[in-house]
Tab-separated table of C-alpha atoms in Angstrom:
chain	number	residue	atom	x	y	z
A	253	UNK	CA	85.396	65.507	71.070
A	254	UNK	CA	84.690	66.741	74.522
A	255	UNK	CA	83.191	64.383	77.055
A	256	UNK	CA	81.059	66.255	79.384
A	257	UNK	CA	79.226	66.514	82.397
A	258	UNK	CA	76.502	62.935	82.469
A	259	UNK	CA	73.016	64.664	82.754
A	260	UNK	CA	69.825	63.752	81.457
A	261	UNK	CA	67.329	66.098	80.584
A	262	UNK	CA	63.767	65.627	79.401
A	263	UNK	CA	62.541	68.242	77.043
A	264	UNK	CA	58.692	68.713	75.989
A	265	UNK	CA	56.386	70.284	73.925
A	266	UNK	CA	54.068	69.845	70.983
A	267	UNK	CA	54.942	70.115	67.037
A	268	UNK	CA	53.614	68.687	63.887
A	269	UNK	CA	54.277	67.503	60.403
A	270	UNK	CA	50.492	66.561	59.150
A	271	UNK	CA	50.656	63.341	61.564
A	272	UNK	CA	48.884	63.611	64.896
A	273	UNK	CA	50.314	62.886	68.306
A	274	UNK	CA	54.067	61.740	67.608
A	275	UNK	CA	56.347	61.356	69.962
A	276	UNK	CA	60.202	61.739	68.959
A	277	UNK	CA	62.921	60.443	71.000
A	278	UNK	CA	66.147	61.344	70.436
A	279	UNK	CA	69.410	60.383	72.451
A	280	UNK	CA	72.250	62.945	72.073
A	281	UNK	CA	75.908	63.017	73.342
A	282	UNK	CA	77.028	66.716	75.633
A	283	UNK	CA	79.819	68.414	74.199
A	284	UNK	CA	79.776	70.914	76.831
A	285	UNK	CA	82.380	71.251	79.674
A	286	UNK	CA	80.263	72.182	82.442
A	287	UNK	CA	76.974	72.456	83.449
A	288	UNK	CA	76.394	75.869	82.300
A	289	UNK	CA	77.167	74.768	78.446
A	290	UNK	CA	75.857	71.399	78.381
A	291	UNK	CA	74.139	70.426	75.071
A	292	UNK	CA	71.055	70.204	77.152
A	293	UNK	CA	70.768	73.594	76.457
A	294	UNK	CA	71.014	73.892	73.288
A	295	UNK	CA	68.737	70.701	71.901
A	296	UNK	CA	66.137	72.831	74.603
A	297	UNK	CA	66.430	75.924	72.168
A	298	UNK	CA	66.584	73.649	69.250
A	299	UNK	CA	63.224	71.985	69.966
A	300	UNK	CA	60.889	74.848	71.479
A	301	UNK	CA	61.539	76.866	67.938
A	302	UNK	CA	60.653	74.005	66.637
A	303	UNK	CA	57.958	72.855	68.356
A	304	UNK	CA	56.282	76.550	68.033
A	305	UNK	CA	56.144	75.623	64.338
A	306	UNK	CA	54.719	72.104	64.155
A	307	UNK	CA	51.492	71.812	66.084
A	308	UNK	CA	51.257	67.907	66.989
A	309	UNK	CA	54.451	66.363	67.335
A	310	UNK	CA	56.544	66.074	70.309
A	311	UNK	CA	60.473	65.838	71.129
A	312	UNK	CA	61.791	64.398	74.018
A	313	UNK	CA	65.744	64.686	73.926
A	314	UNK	CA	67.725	62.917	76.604
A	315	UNK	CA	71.338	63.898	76.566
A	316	UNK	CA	74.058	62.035	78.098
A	317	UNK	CA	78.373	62.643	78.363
A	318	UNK	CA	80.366	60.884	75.920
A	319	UNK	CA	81.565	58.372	78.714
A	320	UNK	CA	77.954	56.800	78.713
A	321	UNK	CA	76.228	57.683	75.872
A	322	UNK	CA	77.183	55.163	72.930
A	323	UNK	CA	76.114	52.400	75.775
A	324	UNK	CA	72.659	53.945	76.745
A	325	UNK	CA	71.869	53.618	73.033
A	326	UNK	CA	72.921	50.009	72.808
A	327	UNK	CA	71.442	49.327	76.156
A	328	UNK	CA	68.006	50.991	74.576
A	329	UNK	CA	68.344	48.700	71.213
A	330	UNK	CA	69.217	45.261	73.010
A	331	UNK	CA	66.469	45.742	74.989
A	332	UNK	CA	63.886	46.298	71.979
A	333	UNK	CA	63.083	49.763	72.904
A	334	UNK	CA	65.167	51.717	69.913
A	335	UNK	CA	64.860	55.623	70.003
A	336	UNK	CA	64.012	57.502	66.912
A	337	UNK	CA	66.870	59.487	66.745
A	338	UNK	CA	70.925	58.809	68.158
A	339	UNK	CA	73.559	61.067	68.014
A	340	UNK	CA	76.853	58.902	69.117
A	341	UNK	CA	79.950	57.727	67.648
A	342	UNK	CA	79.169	55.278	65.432
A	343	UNK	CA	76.801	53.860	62.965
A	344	UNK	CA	78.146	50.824	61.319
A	345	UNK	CA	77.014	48.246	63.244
A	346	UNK	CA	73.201	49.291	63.496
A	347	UNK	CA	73.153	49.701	59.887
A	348	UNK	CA	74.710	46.598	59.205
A	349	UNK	CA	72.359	45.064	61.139
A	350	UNK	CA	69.405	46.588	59.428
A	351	UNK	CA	68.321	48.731	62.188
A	352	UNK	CA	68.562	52.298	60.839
A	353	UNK	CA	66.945	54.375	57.760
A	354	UNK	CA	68.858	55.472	54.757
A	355	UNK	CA	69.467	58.944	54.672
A	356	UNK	CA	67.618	59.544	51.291
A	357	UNK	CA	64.352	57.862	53.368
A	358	UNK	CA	64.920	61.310	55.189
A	359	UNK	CA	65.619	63.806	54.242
A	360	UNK	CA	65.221	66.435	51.575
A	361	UNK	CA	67.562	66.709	48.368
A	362	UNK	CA	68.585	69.763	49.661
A	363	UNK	CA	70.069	68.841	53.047
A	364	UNK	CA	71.717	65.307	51.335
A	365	UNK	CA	73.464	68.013	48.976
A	366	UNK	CA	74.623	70.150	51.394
A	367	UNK	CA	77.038	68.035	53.639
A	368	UNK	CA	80.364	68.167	53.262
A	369	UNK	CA	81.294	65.187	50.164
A	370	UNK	CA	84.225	63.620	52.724
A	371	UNK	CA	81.860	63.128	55.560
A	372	UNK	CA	78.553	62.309	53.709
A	373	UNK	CA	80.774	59.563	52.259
A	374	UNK	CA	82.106	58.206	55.114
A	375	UNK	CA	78.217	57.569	56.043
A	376	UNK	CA	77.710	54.793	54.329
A	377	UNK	CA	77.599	51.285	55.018
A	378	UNK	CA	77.643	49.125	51.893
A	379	UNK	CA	77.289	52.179	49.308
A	380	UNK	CA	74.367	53.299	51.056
A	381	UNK	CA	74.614	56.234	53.548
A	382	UNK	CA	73.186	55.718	57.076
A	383	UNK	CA	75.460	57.707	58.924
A	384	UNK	CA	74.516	61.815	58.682
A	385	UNK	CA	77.180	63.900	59.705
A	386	UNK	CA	76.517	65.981	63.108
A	387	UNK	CA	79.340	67.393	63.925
A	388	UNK	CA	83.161	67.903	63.000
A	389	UNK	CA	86.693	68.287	64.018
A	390	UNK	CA	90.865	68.440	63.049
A	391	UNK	CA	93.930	68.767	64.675
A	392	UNK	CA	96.777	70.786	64.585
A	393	UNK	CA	99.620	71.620	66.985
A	394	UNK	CA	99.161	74.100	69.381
A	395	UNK	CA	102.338	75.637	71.096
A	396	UNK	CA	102.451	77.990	74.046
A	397	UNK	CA	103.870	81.153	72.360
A	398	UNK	CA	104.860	82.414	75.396
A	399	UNK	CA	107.496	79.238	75.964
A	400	UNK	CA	108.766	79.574	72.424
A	401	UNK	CA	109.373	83.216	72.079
A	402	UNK	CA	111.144	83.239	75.456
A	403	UNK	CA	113.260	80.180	73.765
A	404	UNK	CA	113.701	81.746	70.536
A	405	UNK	CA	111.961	79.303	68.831
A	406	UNK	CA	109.767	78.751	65.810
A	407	UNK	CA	106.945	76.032	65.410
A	408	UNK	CA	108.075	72.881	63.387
A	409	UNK	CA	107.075	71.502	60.370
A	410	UNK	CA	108.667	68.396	60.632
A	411	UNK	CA	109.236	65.574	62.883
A	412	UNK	CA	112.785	66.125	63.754
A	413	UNK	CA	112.206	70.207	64.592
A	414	UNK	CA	109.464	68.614	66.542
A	415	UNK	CA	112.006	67.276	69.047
A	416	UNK	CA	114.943	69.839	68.626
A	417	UNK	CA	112.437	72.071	70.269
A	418	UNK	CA	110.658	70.030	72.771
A	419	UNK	CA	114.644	69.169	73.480
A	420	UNK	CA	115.378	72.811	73.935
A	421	UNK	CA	111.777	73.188	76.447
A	422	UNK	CA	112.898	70.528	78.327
A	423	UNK	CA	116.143	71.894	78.881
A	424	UNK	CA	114.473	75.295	80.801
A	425	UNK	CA	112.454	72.499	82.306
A	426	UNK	CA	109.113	72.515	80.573
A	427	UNK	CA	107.039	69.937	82.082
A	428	UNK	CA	106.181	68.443	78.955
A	429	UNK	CA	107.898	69.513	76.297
A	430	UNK	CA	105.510	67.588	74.229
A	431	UNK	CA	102.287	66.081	75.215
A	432	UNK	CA	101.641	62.553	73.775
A	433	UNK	CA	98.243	61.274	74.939
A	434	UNK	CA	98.000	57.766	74.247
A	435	UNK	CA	96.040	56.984	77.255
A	436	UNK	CA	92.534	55.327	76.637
A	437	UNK	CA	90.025	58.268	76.201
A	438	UNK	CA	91.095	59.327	72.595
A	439	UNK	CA	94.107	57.653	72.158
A	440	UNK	CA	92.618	56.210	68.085
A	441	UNK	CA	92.810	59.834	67.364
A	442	UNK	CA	96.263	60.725	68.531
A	443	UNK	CA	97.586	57.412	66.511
A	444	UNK	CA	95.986	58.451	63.363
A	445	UNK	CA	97.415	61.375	63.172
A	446	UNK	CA	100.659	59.920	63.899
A	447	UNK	CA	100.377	57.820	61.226
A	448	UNK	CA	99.007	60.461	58.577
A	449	UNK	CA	101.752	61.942	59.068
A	450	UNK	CA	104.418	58.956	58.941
A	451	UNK	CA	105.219	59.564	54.852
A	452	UNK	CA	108.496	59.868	53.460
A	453	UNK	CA	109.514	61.955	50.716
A	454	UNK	CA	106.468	63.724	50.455
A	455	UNK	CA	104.010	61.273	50.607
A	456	UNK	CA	101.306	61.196	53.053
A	457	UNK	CA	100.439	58.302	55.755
A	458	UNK	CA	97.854	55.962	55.171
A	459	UNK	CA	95.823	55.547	58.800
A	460	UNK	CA	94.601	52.514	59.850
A	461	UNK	CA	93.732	51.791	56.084
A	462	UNK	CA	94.739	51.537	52.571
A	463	UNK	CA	92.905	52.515	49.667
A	464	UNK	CA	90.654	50.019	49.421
A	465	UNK	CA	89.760	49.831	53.180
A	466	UNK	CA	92.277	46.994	54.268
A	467	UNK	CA	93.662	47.661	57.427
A	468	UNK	CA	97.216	48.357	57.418
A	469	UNK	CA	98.050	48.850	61.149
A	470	UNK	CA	101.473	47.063	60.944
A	471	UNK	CA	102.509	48.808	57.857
A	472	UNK	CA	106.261	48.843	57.888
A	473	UNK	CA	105.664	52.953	57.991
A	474	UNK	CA	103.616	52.749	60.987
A	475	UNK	CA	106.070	50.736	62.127
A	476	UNK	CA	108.392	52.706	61.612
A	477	UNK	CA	106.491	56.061	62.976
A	478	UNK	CA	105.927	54.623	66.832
A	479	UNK	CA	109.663	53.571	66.690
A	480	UNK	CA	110.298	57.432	65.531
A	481	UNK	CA	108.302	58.391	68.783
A	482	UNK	CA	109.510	55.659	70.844
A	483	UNK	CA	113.292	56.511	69.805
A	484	UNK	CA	113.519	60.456	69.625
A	485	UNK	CA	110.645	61.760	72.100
A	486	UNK	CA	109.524	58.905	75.026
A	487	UNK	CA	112.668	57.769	75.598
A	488	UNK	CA	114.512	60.999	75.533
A	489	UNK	CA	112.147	62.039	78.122
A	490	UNK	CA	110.543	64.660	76.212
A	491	UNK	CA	106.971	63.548	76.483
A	492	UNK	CA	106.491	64.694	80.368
A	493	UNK	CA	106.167	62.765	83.378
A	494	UNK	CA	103.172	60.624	82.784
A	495	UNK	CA	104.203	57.762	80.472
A	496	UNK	CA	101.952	58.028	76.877
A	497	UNK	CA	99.826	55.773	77.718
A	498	UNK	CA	98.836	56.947	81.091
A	499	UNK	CA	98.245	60.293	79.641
A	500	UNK	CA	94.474	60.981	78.296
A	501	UNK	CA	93.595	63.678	75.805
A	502	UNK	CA	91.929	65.520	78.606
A	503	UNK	CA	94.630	65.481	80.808
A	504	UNK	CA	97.005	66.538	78.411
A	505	UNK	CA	94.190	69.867	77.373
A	506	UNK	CA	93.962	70.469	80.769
A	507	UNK	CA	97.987	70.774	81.312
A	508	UNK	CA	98.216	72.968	77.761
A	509	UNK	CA	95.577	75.104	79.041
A	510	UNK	CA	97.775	75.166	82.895
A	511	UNK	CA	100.761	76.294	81.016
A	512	UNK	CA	102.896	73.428	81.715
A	513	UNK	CA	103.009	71.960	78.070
A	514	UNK	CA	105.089	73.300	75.048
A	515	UNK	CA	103.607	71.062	72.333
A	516	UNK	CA	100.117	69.188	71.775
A	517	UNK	CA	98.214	68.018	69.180
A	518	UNK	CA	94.595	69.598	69.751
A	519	UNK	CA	91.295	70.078	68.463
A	520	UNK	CA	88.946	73.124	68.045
A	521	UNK	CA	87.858	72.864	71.930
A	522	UNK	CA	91.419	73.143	73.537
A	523	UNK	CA	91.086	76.960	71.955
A	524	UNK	CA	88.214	77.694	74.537
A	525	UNK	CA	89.925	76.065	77.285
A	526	UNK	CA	93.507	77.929	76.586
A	527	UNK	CA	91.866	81.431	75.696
A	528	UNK	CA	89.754	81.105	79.600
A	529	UNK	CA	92.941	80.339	81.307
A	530	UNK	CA	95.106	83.055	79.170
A	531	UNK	CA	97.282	81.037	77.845
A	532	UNK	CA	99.440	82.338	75.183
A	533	UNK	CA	99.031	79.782	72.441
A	534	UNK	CA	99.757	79.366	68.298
A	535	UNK	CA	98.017	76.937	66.102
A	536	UNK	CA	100.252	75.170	62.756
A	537	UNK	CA	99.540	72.202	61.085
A	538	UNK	CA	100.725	69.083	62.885
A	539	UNK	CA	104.358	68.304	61.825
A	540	UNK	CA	105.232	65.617	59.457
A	541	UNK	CA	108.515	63.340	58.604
A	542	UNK	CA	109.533	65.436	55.620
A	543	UNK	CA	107.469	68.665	56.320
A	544	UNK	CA	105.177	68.423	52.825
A	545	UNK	CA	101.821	66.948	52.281
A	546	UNK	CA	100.584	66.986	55.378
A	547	UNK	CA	97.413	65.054	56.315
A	548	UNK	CA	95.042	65.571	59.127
A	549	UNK	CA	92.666	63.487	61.024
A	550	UNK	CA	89.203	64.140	60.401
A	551	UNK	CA	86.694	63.601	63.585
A	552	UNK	CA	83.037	63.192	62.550
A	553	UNK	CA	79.777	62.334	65.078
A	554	UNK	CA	76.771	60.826	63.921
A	555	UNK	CA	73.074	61.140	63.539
A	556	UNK	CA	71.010	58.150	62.694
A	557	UNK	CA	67.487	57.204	62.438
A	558	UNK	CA	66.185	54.102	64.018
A	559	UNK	CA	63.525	52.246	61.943
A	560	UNK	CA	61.806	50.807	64.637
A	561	UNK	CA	58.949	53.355	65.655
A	562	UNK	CA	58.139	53.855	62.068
A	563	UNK	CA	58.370	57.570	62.476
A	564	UNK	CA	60.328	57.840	58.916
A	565	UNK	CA	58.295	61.430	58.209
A	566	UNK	CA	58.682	63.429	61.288
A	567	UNK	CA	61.524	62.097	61.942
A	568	UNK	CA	63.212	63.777	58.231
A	569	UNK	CA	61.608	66.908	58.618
A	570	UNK	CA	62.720	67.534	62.060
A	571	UNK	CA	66.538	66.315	60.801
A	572	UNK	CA	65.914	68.779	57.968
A	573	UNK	CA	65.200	71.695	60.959
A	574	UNK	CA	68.004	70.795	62.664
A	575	UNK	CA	70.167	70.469	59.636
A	576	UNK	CA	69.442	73.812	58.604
A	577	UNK	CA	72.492	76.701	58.073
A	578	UNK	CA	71.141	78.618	61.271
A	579	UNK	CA	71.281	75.882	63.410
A	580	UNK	CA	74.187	74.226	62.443
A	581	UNK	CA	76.072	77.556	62.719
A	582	UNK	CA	74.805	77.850	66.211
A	583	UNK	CA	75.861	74.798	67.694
A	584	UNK	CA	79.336	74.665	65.974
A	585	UNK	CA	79.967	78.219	67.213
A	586	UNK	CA	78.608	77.544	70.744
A	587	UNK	CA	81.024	74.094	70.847
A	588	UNK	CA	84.163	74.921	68.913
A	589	UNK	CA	83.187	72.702	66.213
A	590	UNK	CA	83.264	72.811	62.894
A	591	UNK	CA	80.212	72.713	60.353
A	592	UNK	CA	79.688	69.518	58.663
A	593	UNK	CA	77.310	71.129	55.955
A	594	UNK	CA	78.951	73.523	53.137
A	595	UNK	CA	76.328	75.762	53.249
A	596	UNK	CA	77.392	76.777	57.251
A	597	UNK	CA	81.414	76.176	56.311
A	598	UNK	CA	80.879	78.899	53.514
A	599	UNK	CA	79.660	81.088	56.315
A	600	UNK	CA	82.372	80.472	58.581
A	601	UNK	CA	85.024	80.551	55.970
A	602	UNK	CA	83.963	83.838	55.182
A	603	UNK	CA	83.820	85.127	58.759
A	604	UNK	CA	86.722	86.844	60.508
A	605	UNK	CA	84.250	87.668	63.730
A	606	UNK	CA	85.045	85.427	66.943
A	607	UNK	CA	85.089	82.497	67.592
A	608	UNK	CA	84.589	81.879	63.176
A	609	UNK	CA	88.248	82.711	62.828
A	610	UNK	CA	89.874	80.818	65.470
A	611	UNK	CA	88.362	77.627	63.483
A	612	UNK	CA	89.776	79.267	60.208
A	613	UNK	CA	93.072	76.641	61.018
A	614	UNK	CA	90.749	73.521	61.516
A	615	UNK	CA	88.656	74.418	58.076
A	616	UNK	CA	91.545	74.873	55.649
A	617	UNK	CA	92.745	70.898	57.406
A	618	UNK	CA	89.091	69.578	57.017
A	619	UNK	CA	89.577	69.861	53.081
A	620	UNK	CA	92.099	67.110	52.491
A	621	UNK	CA	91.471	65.466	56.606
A	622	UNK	CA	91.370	61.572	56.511
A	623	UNK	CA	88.372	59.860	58.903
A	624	UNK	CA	88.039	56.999	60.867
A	625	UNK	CA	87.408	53.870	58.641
A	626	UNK	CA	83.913	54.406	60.457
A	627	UNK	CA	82.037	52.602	57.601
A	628	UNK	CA	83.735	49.149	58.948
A	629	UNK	CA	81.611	47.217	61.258
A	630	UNK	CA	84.856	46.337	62.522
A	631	UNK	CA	85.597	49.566	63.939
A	632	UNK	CA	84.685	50.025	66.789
A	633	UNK	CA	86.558	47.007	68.192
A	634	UNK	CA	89.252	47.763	66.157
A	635	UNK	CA	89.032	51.617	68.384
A	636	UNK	CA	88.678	49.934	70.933
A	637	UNK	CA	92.094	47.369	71.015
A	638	UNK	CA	94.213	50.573	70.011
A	639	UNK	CA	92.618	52.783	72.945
A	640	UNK	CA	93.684	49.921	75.533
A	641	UNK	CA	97.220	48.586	73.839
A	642	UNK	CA	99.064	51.107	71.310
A	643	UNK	CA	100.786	52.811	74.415
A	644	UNK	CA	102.608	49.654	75.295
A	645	UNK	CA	104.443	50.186	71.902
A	646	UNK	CA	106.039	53.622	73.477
A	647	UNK	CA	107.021	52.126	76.742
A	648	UNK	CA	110.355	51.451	78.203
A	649	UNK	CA	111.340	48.208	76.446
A	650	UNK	CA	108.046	48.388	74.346
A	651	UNK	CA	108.440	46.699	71.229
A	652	UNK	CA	106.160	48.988	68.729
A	653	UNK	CA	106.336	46.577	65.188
A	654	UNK	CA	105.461	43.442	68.369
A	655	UNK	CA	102.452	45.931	69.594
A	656	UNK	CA	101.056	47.085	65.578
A	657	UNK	CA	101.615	43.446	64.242
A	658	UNK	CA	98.937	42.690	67.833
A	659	UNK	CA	96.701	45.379	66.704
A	660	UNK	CA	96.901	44.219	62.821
A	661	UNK	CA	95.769	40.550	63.732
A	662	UNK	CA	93.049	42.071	65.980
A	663	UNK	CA	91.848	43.908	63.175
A	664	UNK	CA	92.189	41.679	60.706
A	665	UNK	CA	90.433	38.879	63.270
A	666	UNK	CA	87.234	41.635	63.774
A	667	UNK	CA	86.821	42.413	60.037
A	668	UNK	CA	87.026	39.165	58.890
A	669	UNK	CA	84.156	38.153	61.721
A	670	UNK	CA	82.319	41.106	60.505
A	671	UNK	CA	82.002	39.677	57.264
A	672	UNK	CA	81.023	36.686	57.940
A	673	UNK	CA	77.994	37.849	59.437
């Protein structure tokens, strides 16, 4: 997702659900890229309609980037002062901790009905879903048309096309043939889909996970996918001149949308950011080993509701306002994202108006898209050890089965502390 611009705003008003003089607090992440798009402006909209409707309660929505929000939440929490409402990256360890409101204490049967089955169930924290769905994403590969029809090449399906062509780039010196961010902003992303896509003969990857949610970082697939990328792209020199793990998501967008990368693997924003500079771009599914049964990674954000104000009945109804088709449409369209509800995908889906049927590529991936084992209280440190380490396993004389077998006992070392408490 984008991290944005770190502003605050304050929004007022009055509004009502039969309860007199609530106050609603709600902490959301920006998804915009500047000031003139920051989410500031659309949780404004969002909450004057709404206000004009209830008479008597209130909704003050701070918004902060994606750099600082997650902590100002925690900070907010330690310090016994929990806001009603957080939309951030994760939910595990609040629920775990008994902090946050089941969704069914809520919100109508409707709304619980209409997310998306995937991400509803990725929610929930010990069979019980805490975790509401806010906002979406997938990835594909994006390649600069203009590059490959001046090469004479076609988009790849499969790992080893993958390089011919990023070989062939680099040979009419392409800056980076193909972009490999690794670096620490999103790197848990770009490793995931890596992996997904690590299957031989057909089969699919299995993430940071098996089945039955054991991690699996040092798989001897995984394994055997960063030595793939170590091997046949880094040390080739077809990943550009800023080693993997220097290179951040954003940097490698901002170099796609600068025309000086072939290859990415991107999400629905990089679209906007191409389209404003005018580059030429395609969008495929993101190559695999063998080319079949392909496997995307599946970004969700979250919504949760903190228990501690006791605000369980304004707090569902104005979730089931802003969970409504209208204004989940809105704020997908206005960010590039896609819909988390089916009700809004439908809509989409259907669409061939801008900016539905640029996302048309992202939809058709969100179907069978794998998530984050978000649902682990382990997660996030688990995130956090891959962010900082898994592009030492790309390096010159990196060692990627020494780096994954690091990352597996980290894992297994945070999950097995997680359940213990």
């Amino acid at each position: 997702m984008v991290s944005a611009m770190g502003m605050t705003a304050i929004l007022g008003g009055c509004g009502s659900t039969g309860s007199s003089d609530v106050t609603l607090r709600l902490v959301a992440a920006d998804y915009g890229d500047s000031p003139a798009n920051s989410s500031k402006k659309y949780w404004d909209a969002l909450v004057k309609a709404y206000e004009a409707t209830h008479s008597e309660v209130k909704v003050e929505v701070s918004v902060y980037s994606w750099n600082d929000v997650d902590r100002k939440v925690k900070e907010m929490v330690d310090a016994g002062h929990a806001p009603d409402l957080a939309q951030i990256g994760a939910y595990a360890d609040y629920a775990a901790e008994g902090k946050l409101y089941a969704a069914s204490d809520l919100l109508s049967i409707r709304t619980q009905a209409d997310f998306l089955s995937q991400l509803a169930d990725a929610g929930q924290w010990n069979h019980t879903q805490y975790g509401i769905p806010f906002a979406a994403s997938t990835r594909v590969l994006f390649y600069n048309k203009t590059m490959f029809e001046s090469a004479g090449l076609t988009p790849p399906s499969t790992w080893d096309q993958l390089a011919a062509d990023a070989k062939v780039l680099k040979d009419k010196g392409v800056k980076y043939p193909f972009a490999l961010p690794l670096g620490p902003e999103e790197a848990q992303a770009e490793t995931m889909q890596w992996m997904l896509s690590g299957g031989d003969g057909g089969s699919g990857g299995t993430g940071y996970t098996d089945d039955i949610g054991t991690y699996t970082i040092d798989s001897q697939q995984n394994v055997s996918t960063f030595t793939w990328l170590k091997d046949d792209l880094v040390d080739k020199g077809l990943t550009g001149p800023v080693a993997p793990g220097k290179l951040n998501r954003a940097q490698a967008f901002a170099a796609f949308a600068d025309g000086q990368v072939g290859m990415v693997n991107g999400h629905p924003t990089l679209i906007q950011q191409a389209e404003q500079k005018g580059v030429r771009f395609g969008m495929v599914p993101t190559p695999s080993r063998s080319g079949r049964a392909r496997s995307s990674v599946g970004v969700t954000d979250w919504m949760m509701a903190f228990k501690q104000n006791g605000h369980a009945e304004q707090t569902g109804d104005f979730l089931n306002y802003v969970y409504s088709q209208k204004n989940v449409l809105d704020f997908s369209r206005t960010y590039g994202l896609l819909p988390v509800t089916s009700s809004a995908s439908n809509v989409m889906s259907a669409s061939n108006a801008a900016p539905d049927k640029a996302l048309h590529p992202f939809l058709d991936e969100l179907a069978t898209s794998e998530l984050y084992p978000v649902g682990k209280t382990s997660w996030a440190a688990v995130s956090a050890a891959v962010k900082q380490n898994i592009g030492q396993a790309v390096a010159p004389g990196g060692n990627p089965a020494g780096v994954l077998t690091r990352l597996q006992a980290t894992a297994t070392a945070a999950d097995s502390a997680a359940s213990a408490n």
